[in-house]
PDB file of C-alpha atoms and ligand atoms in Angstrom:
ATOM      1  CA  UNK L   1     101.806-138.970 -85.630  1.00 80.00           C
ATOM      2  CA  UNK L   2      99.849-138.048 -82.661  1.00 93.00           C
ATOM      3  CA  UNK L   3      96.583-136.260 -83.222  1.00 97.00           C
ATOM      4  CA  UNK L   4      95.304-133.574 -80.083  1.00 98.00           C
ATOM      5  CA  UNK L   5      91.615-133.869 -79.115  1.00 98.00           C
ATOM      6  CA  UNK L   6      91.669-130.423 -77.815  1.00 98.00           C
ATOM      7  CA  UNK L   7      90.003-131.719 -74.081  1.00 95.00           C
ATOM      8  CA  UNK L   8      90.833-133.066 -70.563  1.00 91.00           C
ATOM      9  CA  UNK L   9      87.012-135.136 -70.813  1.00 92.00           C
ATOM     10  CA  UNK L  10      88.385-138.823 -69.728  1.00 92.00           C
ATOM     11  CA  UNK L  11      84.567-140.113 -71.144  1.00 88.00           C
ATOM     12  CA  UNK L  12      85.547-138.086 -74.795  1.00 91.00           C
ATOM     13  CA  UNK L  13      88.515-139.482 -75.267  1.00 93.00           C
ATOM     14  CA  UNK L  14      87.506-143.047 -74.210  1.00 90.00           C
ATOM     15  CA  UNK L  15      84.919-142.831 -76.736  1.00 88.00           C
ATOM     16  CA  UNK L  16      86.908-141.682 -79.799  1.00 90.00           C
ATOM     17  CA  UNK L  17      89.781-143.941 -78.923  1.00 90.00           C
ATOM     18  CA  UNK L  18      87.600-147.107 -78.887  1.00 85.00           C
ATOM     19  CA  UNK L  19      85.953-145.998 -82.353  1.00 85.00           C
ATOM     20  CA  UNK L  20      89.393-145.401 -84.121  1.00 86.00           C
ATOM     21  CA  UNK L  21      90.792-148.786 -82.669  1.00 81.00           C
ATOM     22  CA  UNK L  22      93.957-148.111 -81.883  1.00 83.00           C
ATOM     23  CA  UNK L  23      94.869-146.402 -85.807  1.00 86.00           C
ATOM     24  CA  UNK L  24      95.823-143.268 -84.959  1.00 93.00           C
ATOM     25  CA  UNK L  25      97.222-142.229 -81.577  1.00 95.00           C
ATOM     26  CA  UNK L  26      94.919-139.644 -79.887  1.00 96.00           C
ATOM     27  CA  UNK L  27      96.241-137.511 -76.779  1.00 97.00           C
ATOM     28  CA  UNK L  28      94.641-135.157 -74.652  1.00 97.00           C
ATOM     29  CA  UNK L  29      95.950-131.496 -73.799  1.00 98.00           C
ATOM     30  CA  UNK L  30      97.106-132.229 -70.616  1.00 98.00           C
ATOM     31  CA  UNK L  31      98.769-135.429 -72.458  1.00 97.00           C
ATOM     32  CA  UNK L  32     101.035-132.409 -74.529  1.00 98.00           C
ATOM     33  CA  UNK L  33     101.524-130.239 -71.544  1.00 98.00           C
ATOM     34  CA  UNK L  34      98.803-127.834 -72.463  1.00 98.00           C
ATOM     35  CA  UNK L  35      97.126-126.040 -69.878  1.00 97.00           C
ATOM     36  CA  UNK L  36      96.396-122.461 -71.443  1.00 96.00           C
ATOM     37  CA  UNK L  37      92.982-121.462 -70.738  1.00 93.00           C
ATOM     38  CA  UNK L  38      92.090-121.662 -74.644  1.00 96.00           C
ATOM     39  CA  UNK L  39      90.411-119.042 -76.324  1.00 95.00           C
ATOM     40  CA  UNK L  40      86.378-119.184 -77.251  1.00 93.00           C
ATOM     41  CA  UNK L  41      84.969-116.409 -78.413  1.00 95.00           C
ATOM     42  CA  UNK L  42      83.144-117.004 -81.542  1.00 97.00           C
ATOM     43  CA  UNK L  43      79.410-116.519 -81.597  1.00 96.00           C
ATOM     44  CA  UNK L  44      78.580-119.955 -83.311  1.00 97.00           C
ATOM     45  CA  UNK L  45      79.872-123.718 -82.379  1.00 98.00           C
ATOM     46  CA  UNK L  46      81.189-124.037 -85.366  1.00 98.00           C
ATOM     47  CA  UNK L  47      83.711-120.969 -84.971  1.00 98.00           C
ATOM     48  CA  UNK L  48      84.479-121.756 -81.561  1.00 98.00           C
ATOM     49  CA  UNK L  49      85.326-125.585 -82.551  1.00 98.00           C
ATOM     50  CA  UNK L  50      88.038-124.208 -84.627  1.00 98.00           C
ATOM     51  CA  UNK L  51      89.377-121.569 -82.776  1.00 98.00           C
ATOM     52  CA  UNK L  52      90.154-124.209 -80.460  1.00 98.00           C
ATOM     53  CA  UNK L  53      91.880-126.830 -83.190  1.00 98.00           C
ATOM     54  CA  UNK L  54      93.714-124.064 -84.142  1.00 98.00           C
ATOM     55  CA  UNK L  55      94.979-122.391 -81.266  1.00 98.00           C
ATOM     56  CA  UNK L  56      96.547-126.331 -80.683  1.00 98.00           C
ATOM     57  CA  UNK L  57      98.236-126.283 -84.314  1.00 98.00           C
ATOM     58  CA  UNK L  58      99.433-122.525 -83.848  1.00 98.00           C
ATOM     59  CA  UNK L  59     101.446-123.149 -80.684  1.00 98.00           C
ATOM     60  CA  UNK L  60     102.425-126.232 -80.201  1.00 98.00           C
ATOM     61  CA  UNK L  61     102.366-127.959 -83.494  1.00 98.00           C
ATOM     62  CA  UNK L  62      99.831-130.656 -83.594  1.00 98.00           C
ATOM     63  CA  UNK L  63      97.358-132.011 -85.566  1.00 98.00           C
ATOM     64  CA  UNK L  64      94.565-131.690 -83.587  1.00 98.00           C
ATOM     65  CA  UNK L  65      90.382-131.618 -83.431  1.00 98.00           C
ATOM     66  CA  UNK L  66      87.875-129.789 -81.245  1.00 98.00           C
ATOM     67  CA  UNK L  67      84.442-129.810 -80.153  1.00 97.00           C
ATOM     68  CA  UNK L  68      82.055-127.819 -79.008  1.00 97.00           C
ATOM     69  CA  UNK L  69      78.124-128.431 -78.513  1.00 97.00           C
ATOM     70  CA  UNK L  70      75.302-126.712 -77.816  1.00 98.00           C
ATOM     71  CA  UNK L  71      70.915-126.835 -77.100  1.00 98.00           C
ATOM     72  CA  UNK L  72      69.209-124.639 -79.337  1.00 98.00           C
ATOM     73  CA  UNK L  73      65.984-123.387 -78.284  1.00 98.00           C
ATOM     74  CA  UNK L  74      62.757-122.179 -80.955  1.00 98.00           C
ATOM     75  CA  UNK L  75      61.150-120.483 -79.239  1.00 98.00           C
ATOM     76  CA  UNK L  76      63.958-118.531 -78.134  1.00 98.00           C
ATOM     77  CA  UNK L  77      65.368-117.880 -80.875  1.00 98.00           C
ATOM     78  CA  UNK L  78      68.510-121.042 -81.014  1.00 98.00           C
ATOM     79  CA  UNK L  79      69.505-119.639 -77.442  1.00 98.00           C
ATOM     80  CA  UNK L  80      71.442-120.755 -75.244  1.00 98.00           C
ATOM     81  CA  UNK L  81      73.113-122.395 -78.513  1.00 98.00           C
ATOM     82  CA  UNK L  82      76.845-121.648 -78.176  1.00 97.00           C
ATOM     83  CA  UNK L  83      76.331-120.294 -74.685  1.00 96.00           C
ATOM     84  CA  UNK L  84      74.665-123.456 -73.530  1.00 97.00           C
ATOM     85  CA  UNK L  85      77.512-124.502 -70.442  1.00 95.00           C
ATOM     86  CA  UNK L  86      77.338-121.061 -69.438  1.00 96.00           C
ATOM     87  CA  UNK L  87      73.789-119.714 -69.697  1.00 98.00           C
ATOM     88  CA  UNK L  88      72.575-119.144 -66.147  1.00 98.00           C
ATOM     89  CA  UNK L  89      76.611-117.535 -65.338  1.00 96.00           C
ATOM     90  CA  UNK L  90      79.587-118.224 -65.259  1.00 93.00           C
ATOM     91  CA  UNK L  91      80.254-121.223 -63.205  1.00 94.00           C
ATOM     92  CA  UNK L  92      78.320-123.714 -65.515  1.00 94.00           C
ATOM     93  CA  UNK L  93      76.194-124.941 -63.090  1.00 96.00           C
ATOM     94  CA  UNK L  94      73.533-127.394 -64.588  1.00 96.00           C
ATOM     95  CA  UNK L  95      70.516-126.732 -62.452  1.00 97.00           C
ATOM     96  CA  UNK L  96      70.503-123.132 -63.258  1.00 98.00           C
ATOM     97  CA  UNK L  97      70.920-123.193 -66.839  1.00 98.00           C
ATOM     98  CA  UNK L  98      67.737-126.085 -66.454  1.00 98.00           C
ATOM     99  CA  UNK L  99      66.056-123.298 -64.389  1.00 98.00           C
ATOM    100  CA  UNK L 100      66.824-120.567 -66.224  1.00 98.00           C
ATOM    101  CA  UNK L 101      65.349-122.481 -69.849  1.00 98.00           C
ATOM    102  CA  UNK L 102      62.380-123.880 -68.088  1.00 98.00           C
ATOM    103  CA  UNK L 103      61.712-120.246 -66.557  1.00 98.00           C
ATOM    104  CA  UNK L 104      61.737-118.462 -69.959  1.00 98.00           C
ATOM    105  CA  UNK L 105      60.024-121.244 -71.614  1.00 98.00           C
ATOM    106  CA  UNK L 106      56.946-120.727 -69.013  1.00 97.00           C
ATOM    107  CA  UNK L 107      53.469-121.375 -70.887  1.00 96.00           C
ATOM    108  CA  UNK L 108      55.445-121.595 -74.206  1.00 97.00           C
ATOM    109  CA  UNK L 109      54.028-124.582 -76.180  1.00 98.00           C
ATOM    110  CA  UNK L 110      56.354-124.446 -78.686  1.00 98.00           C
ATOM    111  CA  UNK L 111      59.204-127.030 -77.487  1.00 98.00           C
ATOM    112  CA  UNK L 112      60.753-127.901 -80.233  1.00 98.00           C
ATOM    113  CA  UNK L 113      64.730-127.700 -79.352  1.00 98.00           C
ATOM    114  CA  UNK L 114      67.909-130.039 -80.834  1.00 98.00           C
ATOM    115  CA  UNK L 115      71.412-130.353 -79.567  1.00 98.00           C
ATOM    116  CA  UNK L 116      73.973-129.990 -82.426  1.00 98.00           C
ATOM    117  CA  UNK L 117      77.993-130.476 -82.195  1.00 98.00           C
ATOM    118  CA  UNK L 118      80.390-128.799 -84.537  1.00 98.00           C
ATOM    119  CA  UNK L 119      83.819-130.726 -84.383  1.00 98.00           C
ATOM    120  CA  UNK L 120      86.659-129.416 -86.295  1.00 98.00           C
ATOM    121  CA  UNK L 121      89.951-130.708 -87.497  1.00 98.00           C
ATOM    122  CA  UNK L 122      92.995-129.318 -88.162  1.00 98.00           C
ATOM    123  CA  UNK L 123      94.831-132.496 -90.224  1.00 97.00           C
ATOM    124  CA  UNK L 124      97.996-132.875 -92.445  1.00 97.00           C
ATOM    125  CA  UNK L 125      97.430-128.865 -93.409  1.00 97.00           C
ATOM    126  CA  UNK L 126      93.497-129.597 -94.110  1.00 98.00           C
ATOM    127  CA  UNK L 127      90.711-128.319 -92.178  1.00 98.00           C
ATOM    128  CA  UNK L 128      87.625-130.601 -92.233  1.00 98.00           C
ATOM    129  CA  UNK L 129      83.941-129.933 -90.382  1.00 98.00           C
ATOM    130  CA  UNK L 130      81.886-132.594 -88.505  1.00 98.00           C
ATOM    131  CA  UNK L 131      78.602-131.939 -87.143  1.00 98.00           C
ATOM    132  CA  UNK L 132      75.704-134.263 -85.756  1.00 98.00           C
ATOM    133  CA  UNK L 133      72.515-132.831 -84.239  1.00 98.00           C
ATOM    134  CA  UNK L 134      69.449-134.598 -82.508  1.00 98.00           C
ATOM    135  CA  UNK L 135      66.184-133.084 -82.402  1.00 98.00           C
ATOM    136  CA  UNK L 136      63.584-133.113 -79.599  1.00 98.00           C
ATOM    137  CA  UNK L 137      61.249-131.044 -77.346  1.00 98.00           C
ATOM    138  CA  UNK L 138      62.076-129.386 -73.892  1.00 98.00           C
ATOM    139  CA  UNK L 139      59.958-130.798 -71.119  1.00 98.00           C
ATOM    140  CA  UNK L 140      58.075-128.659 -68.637  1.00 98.00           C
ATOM    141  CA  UNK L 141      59.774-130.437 -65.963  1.00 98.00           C
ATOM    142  CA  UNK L 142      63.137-132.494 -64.949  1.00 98.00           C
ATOM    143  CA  UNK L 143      63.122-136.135 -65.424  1.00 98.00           C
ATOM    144  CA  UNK L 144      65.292-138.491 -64.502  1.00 98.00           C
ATOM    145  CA  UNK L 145      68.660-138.461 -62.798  1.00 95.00           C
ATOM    146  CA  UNK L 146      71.280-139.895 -65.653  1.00 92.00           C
ATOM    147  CA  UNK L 147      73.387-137.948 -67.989  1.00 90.00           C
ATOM    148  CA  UNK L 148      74.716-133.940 -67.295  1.00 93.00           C
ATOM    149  CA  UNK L 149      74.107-130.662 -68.669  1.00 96.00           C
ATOM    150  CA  UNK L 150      70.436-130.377 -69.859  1.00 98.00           C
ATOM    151  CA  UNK L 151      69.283-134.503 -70.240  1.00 96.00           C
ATOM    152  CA  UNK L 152      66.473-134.141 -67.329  1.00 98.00           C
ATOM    153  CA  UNK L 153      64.782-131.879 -69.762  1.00 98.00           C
ATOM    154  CA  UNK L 154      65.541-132.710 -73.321  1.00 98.00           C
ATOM    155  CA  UNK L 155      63.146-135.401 -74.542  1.00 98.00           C
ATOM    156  CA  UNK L 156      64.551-136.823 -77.995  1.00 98.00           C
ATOM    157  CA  UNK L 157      62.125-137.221 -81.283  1.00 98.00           C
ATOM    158  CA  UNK L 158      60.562-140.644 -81.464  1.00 98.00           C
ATOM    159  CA  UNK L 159      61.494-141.632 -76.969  1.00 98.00           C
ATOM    160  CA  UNK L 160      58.933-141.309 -74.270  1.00 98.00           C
ATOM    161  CA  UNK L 161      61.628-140.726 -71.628  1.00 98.00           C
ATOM    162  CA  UNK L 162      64.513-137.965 -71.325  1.00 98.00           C
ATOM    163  CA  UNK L 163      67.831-138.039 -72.019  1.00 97.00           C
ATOM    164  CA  UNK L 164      68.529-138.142 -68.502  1.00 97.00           C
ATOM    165  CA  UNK L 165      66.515-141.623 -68.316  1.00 98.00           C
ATOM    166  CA  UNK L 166      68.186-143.449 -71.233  1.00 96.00           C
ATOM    167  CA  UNK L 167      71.456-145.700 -70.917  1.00 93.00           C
ATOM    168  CA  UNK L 168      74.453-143.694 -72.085  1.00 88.00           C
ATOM    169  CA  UNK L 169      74.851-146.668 -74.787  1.00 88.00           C
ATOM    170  CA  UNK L 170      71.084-145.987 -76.180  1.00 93.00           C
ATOM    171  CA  UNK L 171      71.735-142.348 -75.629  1.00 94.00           C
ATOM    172  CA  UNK L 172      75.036-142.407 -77.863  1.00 91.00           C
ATOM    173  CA  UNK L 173      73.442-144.042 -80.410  1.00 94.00           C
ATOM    174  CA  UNK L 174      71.521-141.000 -80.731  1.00 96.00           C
ATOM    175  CA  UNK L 175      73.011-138.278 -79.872  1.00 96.00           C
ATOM    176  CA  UNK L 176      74.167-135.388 -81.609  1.00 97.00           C
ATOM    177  CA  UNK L 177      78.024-136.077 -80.271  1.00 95.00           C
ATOM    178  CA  UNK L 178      77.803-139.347 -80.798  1.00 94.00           C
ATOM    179  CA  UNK L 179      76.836-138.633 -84.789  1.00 96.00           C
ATOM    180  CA  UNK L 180      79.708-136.091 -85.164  1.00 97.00           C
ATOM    181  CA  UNK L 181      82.148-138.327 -84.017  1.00 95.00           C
ATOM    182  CA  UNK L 182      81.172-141.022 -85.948  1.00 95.00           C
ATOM    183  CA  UNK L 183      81.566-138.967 -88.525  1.00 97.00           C
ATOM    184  CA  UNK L 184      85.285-137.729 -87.580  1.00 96.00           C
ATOM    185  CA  UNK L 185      85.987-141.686 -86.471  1.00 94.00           C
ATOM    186  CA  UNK L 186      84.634-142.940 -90.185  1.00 95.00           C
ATOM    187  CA  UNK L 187      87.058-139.900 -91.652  1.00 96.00           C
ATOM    188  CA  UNK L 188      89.950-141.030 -89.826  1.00 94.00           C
ATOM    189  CA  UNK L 189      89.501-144.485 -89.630  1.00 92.00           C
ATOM    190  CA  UNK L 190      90.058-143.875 -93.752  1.00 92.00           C
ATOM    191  CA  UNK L 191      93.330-142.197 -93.700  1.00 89.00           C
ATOM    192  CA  UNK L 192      96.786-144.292 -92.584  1.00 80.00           C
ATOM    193  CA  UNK L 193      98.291-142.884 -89.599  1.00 76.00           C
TER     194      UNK L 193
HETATM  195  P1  IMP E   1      80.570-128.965 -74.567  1.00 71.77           P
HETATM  196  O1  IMP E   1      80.868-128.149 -75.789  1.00 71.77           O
HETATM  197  O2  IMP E   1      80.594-130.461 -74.832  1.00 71.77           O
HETATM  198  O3  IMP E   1      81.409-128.567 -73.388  1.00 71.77           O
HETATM  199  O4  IMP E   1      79.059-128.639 -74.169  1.00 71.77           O
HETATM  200  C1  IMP E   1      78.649-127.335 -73.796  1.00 71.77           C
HETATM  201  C2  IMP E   1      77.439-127.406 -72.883  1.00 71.77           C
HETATM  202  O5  IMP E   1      76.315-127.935 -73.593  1.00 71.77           O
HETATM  203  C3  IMP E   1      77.612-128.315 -71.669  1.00 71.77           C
HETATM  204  O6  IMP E   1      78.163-127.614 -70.588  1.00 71.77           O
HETATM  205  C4  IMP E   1      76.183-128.741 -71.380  1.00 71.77           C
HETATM  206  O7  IMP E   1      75.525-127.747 -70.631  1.00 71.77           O
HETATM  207  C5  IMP E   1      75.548-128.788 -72.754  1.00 71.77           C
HETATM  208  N1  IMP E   1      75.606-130.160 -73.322  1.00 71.77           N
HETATM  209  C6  IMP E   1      76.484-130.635 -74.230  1.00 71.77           C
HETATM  210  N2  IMP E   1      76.210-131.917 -74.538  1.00 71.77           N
HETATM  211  C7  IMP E   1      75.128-132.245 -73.794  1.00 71.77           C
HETATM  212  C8  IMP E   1      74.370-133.446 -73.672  1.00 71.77           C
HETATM  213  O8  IMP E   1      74.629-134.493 -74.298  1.00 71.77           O
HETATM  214  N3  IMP E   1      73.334-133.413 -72.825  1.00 71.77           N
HETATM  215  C9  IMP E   1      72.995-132.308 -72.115  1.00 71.77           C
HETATM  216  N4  IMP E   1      73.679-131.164 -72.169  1.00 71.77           N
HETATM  217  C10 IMP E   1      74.738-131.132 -73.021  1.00 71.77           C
END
């Protein structure tokens, strides 16, 4: 039985294909003919990750899981949290949002930030919740050129360099995605397909 991860990311579902080892087939949305523009309109990761698994088991039938991630901020208050991709407007560009956070965060010496996923799964009439988070600081400027989204600027607890300047193998280790779908993958990788 196929199980939806509810993306078109080629790197996502690379990753959680290679963890479950071939047990359970996973397909993309564009793998089950879904292009919808799928709703997200929950004020927390969490409620937006299953919104999205949801939606996929509502109209067209499959079991299916969904992410959603975001950088929450102390010092202001967990923003841009579940608004992270579009923080700075609209079209999600990355420089802006880094901008925009390194604007606000001006003379603030509190830096303390952490990226968190929520991944949900909608599975054999079960819903289950996995989450990973990292925690770090937010540096006062970019460094290096690796990664997407905010890595120039988020410098993980216990690493002298950014996300942006670690391998994505070192940074996966890490990371809050890579932890929630470790998580889902050690779930899974329980269950016979
Ligand atoms: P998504 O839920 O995976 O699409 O992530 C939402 C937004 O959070 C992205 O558009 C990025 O701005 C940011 N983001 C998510 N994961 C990372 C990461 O590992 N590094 C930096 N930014 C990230």
């Amino acid at each position: 039985m196929k199980i939806v991860f509810a993306t078109n990311n080629k790197h996502k579902l690379e990753e959680i294909r290679r963890m479950l080892a071939g047990k359970h087939e996973i397909v993309s949305l564009a793998d089950i003919g879904c292009h919808d523009e799928i709703p997200e309109e929950q004020d927390t990761l969490e409620g937006n990750a299953f919104q999205k698994a949801r939606y996929i088991k509502e109209h067209y039938g499959y079991d299916c899981f969904a992410d959603d991630t975001g950088l929450e901020i102390e010092a202001l208050g967990g923003r841009p949290g579940v608004y992270s991709a579009r923080y700075a407007g609209e079209d999600k560009d990355s420089e802006a949002n880094m901008q925009k956070v390194l604007a606000e965060m001006q003379g603030c010496d509190n830096r303390r930030a952490r990226f968190r996923t929520a991944i949900a799964l909608v599975f054999r009439g079960e819903e289950h919740l996995f989450e990973g988070e990292v925690r770090g600081e937010i540096l006062r400027e970019r460094h290096g050129e690796g990664g997407f989204g905010y890595d120039p600027i988020f410098r993980p607890e216990g690493f002298s360099v950014s996300f942006a300047e670690m391998s994505l193998d070192d940074k996966n280790r890490i990371s809050h995605r890579g932890e929630a779908v470790r998580r889902l993958a050690a779930f899974l990788n329980h269950i016979d397909a």
